[in-house]
Coordinates of C-alpha atoms in Angstrom, one line a residue:
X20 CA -24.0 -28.7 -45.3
X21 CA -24.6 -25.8 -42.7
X22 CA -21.3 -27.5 -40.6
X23 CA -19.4 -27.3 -43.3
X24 CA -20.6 -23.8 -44.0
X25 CA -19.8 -22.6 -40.3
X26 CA -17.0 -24.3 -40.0
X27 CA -15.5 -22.8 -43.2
X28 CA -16.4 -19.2 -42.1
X29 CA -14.7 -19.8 -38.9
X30 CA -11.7 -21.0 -40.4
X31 CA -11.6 -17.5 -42.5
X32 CA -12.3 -15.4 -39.8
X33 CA -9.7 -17.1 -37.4
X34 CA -7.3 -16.5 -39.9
X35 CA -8.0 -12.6 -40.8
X36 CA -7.7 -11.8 -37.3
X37 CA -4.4 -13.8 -36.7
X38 CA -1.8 -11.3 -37.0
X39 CA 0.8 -11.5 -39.7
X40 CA 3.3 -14.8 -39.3
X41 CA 1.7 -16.5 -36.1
X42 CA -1.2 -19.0 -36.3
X43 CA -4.6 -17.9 -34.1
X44 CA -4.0 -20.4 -31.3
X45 CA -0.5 -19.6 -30.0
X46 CA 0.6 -20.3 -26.5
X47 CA 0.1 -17.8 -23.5
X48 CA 2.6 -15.8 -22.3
X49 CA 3.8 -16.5 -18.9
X50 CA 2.8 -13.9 -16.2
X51 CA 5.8 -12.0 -13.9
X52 CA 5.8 -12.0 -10.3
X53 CA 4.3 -8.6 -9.4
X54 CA 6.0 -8.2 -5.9
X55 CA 9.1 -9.8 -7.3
X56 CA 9.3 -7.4 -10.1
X57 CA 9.6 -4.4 -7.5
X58 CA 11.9 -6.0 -4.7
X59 CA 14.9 -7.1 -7.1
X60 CA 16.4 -5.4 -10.4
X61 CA 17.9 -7.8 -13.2
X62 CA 21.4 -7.0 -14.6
X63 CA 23.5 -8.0 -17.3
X64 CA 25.0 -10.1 -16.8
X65 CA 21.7 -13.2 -15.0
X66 CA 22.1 -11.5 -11.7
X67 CA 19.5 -9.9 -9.5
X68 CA 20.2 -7.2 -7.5
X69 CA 18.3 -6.7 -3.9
X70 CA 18.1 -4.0 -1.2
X71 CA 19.6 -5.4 2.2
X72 CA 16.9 -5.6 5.0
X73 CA 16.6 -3.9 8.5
X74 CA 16.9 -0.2 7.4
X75 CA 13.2 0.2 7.8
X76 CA 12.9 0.7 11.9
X77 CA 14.1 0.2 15.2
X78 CA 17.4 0.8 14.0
X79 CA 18.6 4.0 15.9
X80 CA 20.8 1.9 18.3
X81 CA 22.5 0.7 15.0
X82 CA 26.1 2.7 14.4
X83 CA 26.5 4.7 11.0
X84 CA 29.0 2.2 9.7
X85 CA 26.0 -0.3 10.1
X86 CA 23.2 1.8 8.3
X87 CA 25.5 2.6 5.6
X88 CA 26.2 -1.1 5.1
X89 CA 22.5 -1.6 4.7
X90 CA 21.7 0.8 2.6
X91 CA 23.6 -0.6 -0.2
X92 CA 22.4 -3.3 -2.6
X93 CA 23.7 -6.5 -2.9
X94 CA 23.3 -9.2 -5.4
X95 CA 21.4 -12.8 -4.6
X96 CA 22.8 -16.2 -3.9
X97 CA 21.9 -18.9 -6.7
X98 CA 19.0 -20.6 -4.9
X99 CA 16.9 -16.8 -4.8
X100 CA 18.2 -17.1 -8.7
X101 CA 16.7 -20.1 -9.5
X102 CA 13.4 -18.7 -8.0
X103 CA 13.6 -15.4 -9.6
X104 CA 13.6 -17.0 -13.0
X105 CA 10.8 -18.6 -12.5
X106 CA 9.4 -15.7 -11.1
X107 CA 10.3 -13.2 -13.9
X108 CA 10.6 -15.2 -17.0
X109 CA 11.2 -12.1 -19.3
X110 CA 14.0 -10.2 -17.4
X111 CA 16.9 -12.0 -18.6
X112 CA 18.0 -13.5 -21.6
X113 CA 20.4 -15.7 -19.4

């Protein structure tokens, strides 16, 4: 009887504190890649965009034409792809 009784009051609570449309136990939503969300930007189109590396230092031998090759994004090749869709499940719809 007392079972019953707590297992009935459960059932109503569960289900006043489920919001509208979605059962109490739904599944958990899958966590982004913190360092992966600042290092590469999703477009539009299912491509990630990236900042080229070796701007940083120990670059003042490098010529301008160099630098100013480096300093401009580029976009990933489809193996960092298949990673970063793991890694950011919610960026792109593609």
């Amino acid at each position: 009887m007392f079972r019953a009784l707590v297992n009935s009051t459960s059932n109503l609570i569960t289900k006043t504190l489920a919001p509208l449309g979605q059962s109490a136990r739904s599944m958990s939503k899958l966590k982004s890649h913190s360092g992966a969300k600042k290092r590469f930007m999703p477009t539009a189109n299912g491509n990630y965009k990236r900042w080229q590396v070796g701007l940083r230092h120990l670059n003042s031998g490098f010529s301008a034409e160099r630098t100013n090759r480096l300093s401009r994004t580029v976009f990933v090749d489809k193996t960092q792809k298949k990673m970063l869709r793991k890694a950011l499940p919610y960026s792109c719809s593609k």
